Coordinates of C-alpha atoms in Angstrom, one line a residue:
M1 CA -25.0 -22.6 -1.4
D2 CA -26.2 -19.1 -2.0
T3 CA -23.9 -17.3 0.3
Q4 CA -25.1 -14.0 -1.0
R5 CA -28.5 -14.7 0.3
T6 CA -27.1 -15.8 3.7
R7 CA -25.2 -12.5 4.1
R8 CA -28.0 -10.3 3.1
A9 CA -30.5 -11.2 5.9
P10 CA -28.7 -9.8 9.0
F11 CA -28.0 -6.4 7.4
A12 CA -30.9 -6.2 4.9
A13 CA -32.4 -3.1 6.6
L14 CA -29.2 -1.4 6.9
R15 CA -28.0 -1.9 3.3
R16 CA -30.7 -0.1 1.3
G17 CA -28.9 3.0 0.7
A18 CA -25.4 1.6 1.0
A19 CA -23.0 1.4 -2.0
M20 CA -21.2 -1.4 -0.2
P21 CA -22.5 -4.3 2.0
V22 CA -22.7 -3.1 5.6
A23 CA -21.0 -6.5 6.6
A24 CA -17.8 -5.2 4.8
Q25 CA -18.1 -1.8 6.3
V26 CA -18.2 -3.4 9.8
L27 CA -15.2 -5.7 9.1
I28 CA -13.2 -2.7 7.7
A29 CA -14.1 -0.4 10.7
G30 CA -13.0 -3.1 13.1
T31 CA -9.8 -3.6 11.2
I32 CA -8.9 0.1 11.3
F33 CA -9.7 0.3 15.0
S34 CA -7.6 -2.6 15.7
R35 CA -4.6 -1.1 13.8
L36 CA -5.0 2.1 15.8
G37 CA -4.7 -0.2 19.0
D38 CA -1.4 -1.8 17.5
T39 CA 0.0 1.7 16.9
L40 CA -0.6 2.6 20.5
A41 CA 0.9 -0.6 21.9
S42 CA 4.0 -0.5 19.7
L43 CA 4.8 3.2 20.1
G44 CA 4.0 2.8 23.9
L45 CA 6.6 0.1 24.3
V46 CA 9.1 2.2 22.3
L47 CA 8.5 5.2 24.5
H48 CA 8.9 2.9 27.6
A49 CA 12.3 1.7 26.4
A50 CA 13.4 5.1 25.6
D51 CA 12.3 6.7 28.9
G52 CA 13.9 3.9 30.8
N53 CA 17.1 4.1 29.0
I54 CA 16.9 0.4 28.1
R55 CA 19.9 -0.6 26.1
F56 CA 18.7 -1.8 22.6
G57 CA 15.2 -1.6 23.8
V58 CA 13.7 0.1 20.8
T59 CA 15.4 -2.4 18.5
E60 CA 14.2 -5.2 20.5
V61 CA 10.5 -4.0 20.1
L62 CA 11.0 -3.7 16.3
L63 CA 12.7 -7.1 15.9
A64 CA 9.9 -8.6 18.1
E65 CA 7.5 -7.5 15.5
L66 CA 9.4 -8.4 12.5
I67 CA 11.1 -11.8 13.1
P68 CA 8.3 -13.9 14.0
T69 CA 6.3 -12.8 10.9
V70 CA 9.3 -13.6 8.5
L71 CA 9.9 -17.1 10.0
A72 CA 6.4 -18.4 10.8
A73 CA 4.2 -16.7 8.0
P74 CA 4.3 -19.6 5.4
L75 CA 3.2 -22.1 8.3
I76 CA 0.4 -19.8 9.7
G77 CA -0.8 -19.0 6.1
S78 CA -1.2 -22.7 5.4
V79 CA -3.3 -22.9 8.5
V80 CA -5.6 -20.1 7.3
D81 CA -6.1 -21.9 4.0
R82 CA -6.6 -25.4 5.6
F83 CA -9.3 -24.4 8.1
S84 CA -12.1 -21.9 8.3
A85 CA -10.7 -18.4 7.9
R86 CA -13.6 -17.1 10.2
A87 CA -12.5 -19.4 13.0
V88 CA -8.7 -18.9 12.5
C89 CA -9.3 -15.2 12.6
L90 CA -11.3 -15.4 15.8
W91 CA -9.0 -17.6 17.7
A92 CA -6.0 -15.5 16.5
L93 CA -7.6 -12.3 17.7
L94 CA -8.3 -14.0 21.2
V95 CA -4.6 -15.0 21.5
Q96 CA -3.7 -11.4 20.5
S97 CA -5.9 -10.0 23.1
L98 CA -4.8 -12.2 25.8
S99 CA -1.1 -11.6 25.0
L100 CA -1.7 -7.8 25.3
S101 CA -3.6 -8.3 28.5
A102 CA -0.7 -10.3 29.9
A103 CA 1.7 -7.8 28.7
T104 CA -0.2 -5.0 30.6
A105 CA 0.4 -6.9 33.8
A106 CA 3.8 -8.1 33.2
G107 CA 6.5 -6.3 35.3
G108 CA 9.6 -6.8 33.1
F109 CA 10.3 -5.0 29.8
H110 CA 11.5 -8.1 28.1
A111 CA 8.5 -10.1 29.2
K112 CA 6.3 -7.4 27.6
V113 CA 8.4 -7.6 24.4
A114 CA 8.1 -11.4 24.4
L115 CA 4.3 -11.2 24.6
I116 CA 4.3 -8.6 21.9
A117 CA 6.2 -11.1 19.8
L118 CA 3.5 -13.7 20.5
S119 CA 0.8 -11.3 19.5
A120 CA 2.7 -10.6 16.3
L121 CA 2.6 -14.4 15.5
A122 CA -1.1 -14.6 15.9
G123 CA -1.4 -11.3 14.1
V124 CA -0.2 -13.0 10.9
A125 CA -3.1 -15.3 11.0
S126 CA -5.8 -12.7 11.8
V127 CA -4.4 -10.4 9.0
A128 CA -4.2 -13.3 6.5
A129 CA -7.6 -14.5 7.4
G130 CA -9.2 -10.9 7.3
F131 CA -7.6 -10.5 3.7
K132 CA -9.2 -13.8 2.8
M133 CA -12.7 -12.9 4.2
L134 CA -13.0 -9.3 2.8
P135 CA -14.0 -10.2 -0.9
V136 CA -16.5 -12.7 0.6
V137 CA -18.4 -10.0 2.7
A138 CA -17.8 -7.2 0.1
G139 CA -18.8 -9.1 -3.0
E140 CA -16.7 -9.2 -6.1
Q141 CA -18.0 -5.8 -7.6
H142 CA -17.0 -3.9 -4.3
T143 CA -13.7 -5.7 -3.4
G144 CA -11.8 -2.9 -5.0
R145 CA -13.6 -0.2 -3.1
A146 CA -13.3 -2.2 0.2
N147 CA -9.6 -2.4 -0.3
S148 CA -9.5 1.3 -1.0
L149 CA -11.5 2.3 2.0
L150 CA -9.5 -0.1 4.2
T151 CA -6.1 1.2 3.0
A152 CA -7.2 4.8 3.5
G153 CA -8.4 4.0 7.0
L154 CA -5.2 2.3 8.0
S155 CA -3.4 5.5 6.8
V156 CA -5.6 7.5 9.0
A157 CA -4.7 5.2 12.0
G158 CA -1.2 5.7 11.2
L159 CA -1.7 9.4 11.1
V160 CA -3.6 9.6 14.3
G161 CA -1.8 6.8 16.3
P162 CA 1.6 8.3 17.0
P163 CA 0.5 11.6 18.6
L164 CA -2.4 10.0 20.4
A165 CA 0.1 7.3 21.8
G166 CA 2.4 10.0 23.0
F167 CA -0.3 12.0 24.7
L168 CA -1.9 8.9 26.4
N169 CA 1.4 7.7 27.4
S170 CA 2.2 10.9 29.2
L171 CA -1.2 10.6 31.1
W172 CA -1.5 7.0 32.0
G173 CA 1.7 5.2 31.0
T174 CA 2.5 2.2 28.7
A175 CA 0.2 -0.2 30.5
A176 CA -2.9 1.8 29.5
L177 CA -1.7 1.6 25.7
L178 CA -1.2 -2.1 25.9
A179 CA -4.7 -2.6 27.5
A180 CA -6.2 -0.4 24.6
D181 CA -4.6 -2.7 22.1
A182 CA -6.0 -5.8 23.9
V183 CA -9.6 -4.2 23.8
S184 CA -9.1 -3.4 20.1
F185 CA -8.6 -7.0 19.2
L186 CA -11.8 -8.0 21.2
V187 CA -13.5 -5.2 19.2
L188 CA -12.3 -6.7 15.8
A189 CA -13.4 -10.1 16.9
G190 CA -16.9 -8.7 17.5
C191 CA -17.0 -7.0 14.2
T192 CA -15.8 -10.3 12.5
T193 CA -18.6 -12.2 14.2
L194 CA -21.1 -9.9 13.0
A195 CA -19.8 -9.4 9.4
V196 CA -19.0 -13.1 8.8
P197 CA -21.8 -15.4 10.0
R198 CA -21.0 -19.0 10.3
S199 CA -23.1 -19.8 7.1
V200 CA -20.5 -17.8 5.1
D201 CA -17.6 -20.0 6.0
V202 CA -18.3 -22.6 3.1
A203 CA -17.9 -19.7 0.5
I204 CA -14.3 -19.0 1.8
G205 CA -11.9 -21.2 -0.2
R206 CA -10.4 -24.1 1.9
R207 CA -7.8 -26.3 0.8
P208 CA -7.4 -29.6 2.8
A209 CA -3.8 -30.3 1.7
T210 CA -1.3 -27.2 1.6
K211 CA 2.5 -26.9 1.5
L212 CA 4.6 -24.2 3.0
A213 CA 5.7 -22.9 -0.4
D214 CA 2.1 -22.6 -1.8
G215 CA 1.8 -18.9 -0.8
Y216 CA 5.1 -17.9 -2.3
R217 CA 4.4 -20.0 -5.4
A218 CA 1.0 -18.4 -5.7
L219 CA 2.6 -14.8 -5.6
R220 CA 5.3 -15.8 -8.2
D221 CA 3.0 -17.2 -10.7
A222 CA 0.1 -14.7 -10.4
P223 CA -0.2 -12.3 -13.5
V224 CA 0.9 -8.8 -12.5
V225 CA 1.8 -9.7 -8.9
G226 CA 4.7 -11.9 -9.9
T227 CA 6.1 -9.5 -12.4
L228 CA 5.8 -6.5 -10.1
M229 CA 7.0 -8.0 -6.9
P230 CA 10.6 -6.7 -7.1
A231 CA 9.3 -3.2 -7.7
L232 CA 7.1 -3.5 -4.6
A233 CA 10.1 -4.9 -2.6
A234 CA 12.1 -2.0 -3.8
A235 CA 9.4 0.4 -2.6
M236 CA 9.2 -1.3 0.9
L237 CA 13.1 -1.3 1.1
A238 CA 13.2 2.5 0.1
T239 CA 10.6 3.6 2.6
S240 CA 12.4 1.7 5.4
I241 CA 15.8 3.1 4.6
E242 CA 14.2 6.6 4.6
S243 CA 12.3 6.0 8.0
V244 CA 15.7 5.6 9.6
A245 CA 18.1 7.8 7.6
G246 CA 15.3 10.4 7.4
V247 CA 15.3 10.9 11.1
Y248 CA 18.7 12.6 10.9
Y249 CA 18.3 14.1 7.4
L250 CA 14.8 15.5 7.9
R251 CA 15.6 17.0 11.3
G252 CA 18.7 18.8 9.8
V253 CA 16.6 20.2 7.1
A254 CA 14.0 21.4 9.8
D255 CA 16.9 22.9 11.8
G256 CA 16.3 20.7 14.7
N257 CA 12.6 21.7 15.0
D258 CA 10.8 18.6 16.2
T259 CA 7.4 20.1 15.2
V260 CA 8.4 20.6 11.5
F261 CA 9.9 17.1 11.5
G262 CA 6.7 15.5 12.8
L263 CA 4.8 17.5 10.1
F264 CA 7.0 15.9 7.5
L265 CA 6.0 12.5 8.7
A266 CA 2.4 13.3 9.0
T267 CA 2.3 14.8 5.4
W268 CA 3.4 11.3 4.0
A269 CA 0.5 9.6 5.8
L270 CA -2.0 12.4 4.7
G271 CA -1.0 12.0 1.0
S272 CA -1.6 8.3 1.3
I273 CA -5.3 8.8 2.1
P274 CA -6.4 10.5 -1.1
G275 CA -4.2 8.1 -3.1
A276 CA -6.0 5.0 -1.6
L277 CA -9.4 6.6 -2.1
L278 CA -8.9 7.5 -5.6
A279 CA -7.4 4.1 -6.4
G280 CA -10.7 2.6 -5.5
R281 CA -12.8 4.6 -7.8
A282 CA -14.7 3.0 -10.6
G283 CA -12.6 2.4 -13.6
W284 CA -9.4 2.4 -11.6
S285 CA -9.7 -0.4 -9.1
D286 CA -9.0 -3.0 -11.8
R287 CA -5.9 -1.2 -13.3
H288 CA -3.7 -3.1 -11.0
T289 CA -0.4 -2.6 -13.0
A290 CA -1.0 1.1 -13.6
L291 CA -1.7 1.6 -9.8
I292 CA 1.3 -0.3 -8.7
L293 CA 3.8 1.1 -11.2
G294 CA 2.5 4.7 -10.9
G295 CA 2.5 4.3 -6.9
V296 CA 6.0 3.0 -6.8
S297 CA 7.2 5.7 -9.2
G298 CA 5.5 8.3 -6.8
I299 CA 7.4 6.9 -3.9
G300 CA 10.7 6.9 -5.6
L301 CA 10.4 10.4 -7.1
G302 CA 9.2 11.8 -3.8
L303 CA 12.2 10.4 -2.0
L304 CA 14.7 11.1 -4.6
L305 CA 13.8 14.7 -5.0
A306 CA 13.5 15.1 -1.1
G307 CA 17.2 14.1 -0.9
L308 CA 18.2 16.3 -3.8
V309 CA 16.4 19.5 -2.6
P310 CA 16.9 19.8 1.1
V311 CA 14.5 22.7 1.7
A312 CA 11.9 22.4 4.2
A313 CA 9.0 24.1 2.2
V314 CA 9.7 21.7 -0.8
M315 CA 9.4 18.6 1.4
F316 CA 5.7 18.9 2.0
P317 CA 4.5 18.5 -1.6
L318 CA 7.1 15.9 -2.2
F319 CA 6.0 13.9 0.8
L320 CA 2.4 14.4 -0.4
M321 CA 3.4 12.8 -3.7
G322 CA 5.1 9.9 -2.1
G323 CA 2.3 9.3 0.3
F324 CA -0.1 9.5 -2.5
G325 CA 1.8 6.9 -4.4
N326 CA 2.1 4.7 -1.4
G327 CA -1.7 4.6 -0.9
A328 CA -2.3 4.0 -4.5
C329 CA 0.2 1.2 -4.7
N330 CA -1.1 -0.7 -1.6
V331 CA -4.6 -0.7 -3.1
G332 CA -3.4 -1.9 -6.4
L333 CA -1.6 -4.8 -4.7
R334 CA -4.4 -5.8 -2.6
N335 CA -6.8 -5.8 -5.6
A336 CA -4.2 -7.6 -7.8
V337 CA -3.9 -10.4 -5.2
H338 CA -7.5 -10.9 -4.7
A339 CA -8.1 -10.9 -8.5
H340 CA -5.3 -13.0 -9.7
V341 CA -4.5 -15.4 -6.8
P342 CA -7.0 -18.3 -6.4
A343 CA -9.2 -17.9 -3.3
E344 CA -8.1 -21.2 -1.8
V345 CA -4.6 -19.9 -1.2
H346 CA -5.3 -16.2 -0.3
G347 CA -4.3 -16.9 3.4
S348 CA -0.9 -18.3 2.4
A349 CA -0.3 -15.8 -0.3
W350 CA -1.0 -12.8 2.1
A351 CA 0.9 -14.3 5.0
C352 CA 3.9 -14.8 2.7
F353 CA 3.6 -11.3 1.5
Q354 CA 3.7 -10.1 5.1
A355 CA 6.9 -12.1 5.5
L356 CA 8.5 -10.6 2.4
S357 CA 7.4 -7.1 3.4
R358 CA 8.9 -7.5 6.9
S359 CA 12.1 -8.9 5.4
C360 CA 12.5 -5.7 3.2
I361 CA 11.6 -3.6 6.1
G362 CA 14.2 -5.2 8.5
L363 CA 16.8 -4.8 5.7
G364 CA 15.9 -1.3 5.1
Y365 CA 16.3 -0.4 8.7
L366 CA 19.9 -1.9 8.7
L367 CA 20.7 0.0 5.4
G368 CA 19.4 3.3 6.7
T369 CA 21.3 3.2 9.9
P370 CA 24.0 6.0 10.1
N371 CA 27.4 5.0 8.9
S372 CA 30.7 6.7 7.9
L373 CA 30.5 5.8 4.3
I374 CA 27.2 7.5 3.3
S375 CA 25.5 10.6 4.8
S376 CA 22.0 10.4 5.8
R377 CA 21.2 12.7 2.9
G378 CA 22.9 10.2 0.5
Q379 CA 21.0 7.3 2.1
V380 CA 17.6 9.2 1.3
I381 CA 18.7 9.9 -2.3
I382 CA 19.7 6.2 -2.7
S383 CA 16.3 5.2 -1.2
G384 CA 14.5 7.2 -3.9
A385 CA 16.7 5.9 -6.7
I386 CA 16.1 2.1 -5.8
P387 CA 12.3 2.1 -6.7
L388 CA 12.9 4.1 -10.0
V389 CA 15.4 1.4 -11.1
A390 CA 13.1 -1.4 -10.2
I391 CA 10.3 0.4 -12.1
V392 CA 12.4 0.4 -15.3
W393 CA 13.1 -3.3 -14.8
A394 CA 9.5 -4.1 -14.1
A395 CA 8.1 -2.1 -17.1
V396 CA 10.5 -3.9 -19.4
A397 CA 9.4 -7.2 -17.9
T398 CA 5.8 -6.3 -18.1
L399 CA 6.0 -5.4 -21.9
R400 CA 7.8 -8.6 -22.5
R401 CA 5.2 -10.7 -21.0
G402 CA 2.5 -8.8 -22.9
E403 CA 0.7 -7.6 -19.7
S404 CA -1.4 -4.4 -20.0
T405 CA -0.4 -1.4 -18.0
V406 CA -3.9 -0.1 -18.3
T407 CA -6.3 -2.9 -17.3
E408 CA -6.3 -6.4 -16.5
P409 CA -9.4 -8.8 -16.4
S410 CA -10.6 -9.9 -13.0
A411 CA -9.9 -13.6 -12.1

């Protein structure tokens, strides 16, 4: 079936001057809007727990978003690969919207968190299905650029979301933020319906029989991805350690000035935007190994030097560098999985990567928690050293396996 022809018709008039299919742009825009809604809801519940002095309330919110993903991702990923990715995505988004709507009306805090956990479970499916659909609507030649724009847009959502959530929470309360997230899932569902017509479903690889380990096996066996997975895990672990320990260390560097502390955090997100955009430029989007190794190196160096040089003015360029590396690394990873993992297991692979990433994040939160053995500054220094050690190991492993650090052919 000529799926390119079936996709062209609804957007033919709009695509004449576009470098990328409008269908892909619609899907990307909806995904970014939905991520902004997620940020509002998550931070809204955190603020609700803090304002109400709910014991372990913040931890409960974070665990509700982590644990379901880690436990259920392999099963959910296999569902995405076994059925139509479009249908799975739309049903998952409906469950997410209904969960957030119910959380808006729920009276108790723990009930709200339970519904957030249900939404997180459905979110594994919608994210994995979205990852699977993006190359179909963008086309092979535009997939790298699509991943670049999506990653940059998600960074913008991460930059705008927290201050917007704080402002809206002070005006209307947590219920309004949860309702906004519910609406954002409906918006993404509408964008998905427009971008991926029913006729395109047959082009999205489906596997009638799948095993729970298929996603992990696909990541392990894929060129580039399997070799560099330890370095990616180290980067996720490092940024999670810093996100906790850095609260104490960076506020000390800023002399307790919360505005300066907030600017530190915003600088990292700001740096990730050009990193993601440059990684999608022609000639770079297929340099998966270079983007991942270079990105992880930028993260490690930024965190290490930030810990070694506790000067506020120095933090800004270092966090820009770390954020730049983060954006480039994320694009390199998405492109590598799209290029080297078979399409019929894209859903399982991306769902399993979500599980791996959330595991690293959870462990990082624990390691970054203040203790009597290592100061917060020491924890930040260690967080920067971890990716750099992993990079050395990955570089040696890559050279041994004969993989190019410059470019790899698309699968």
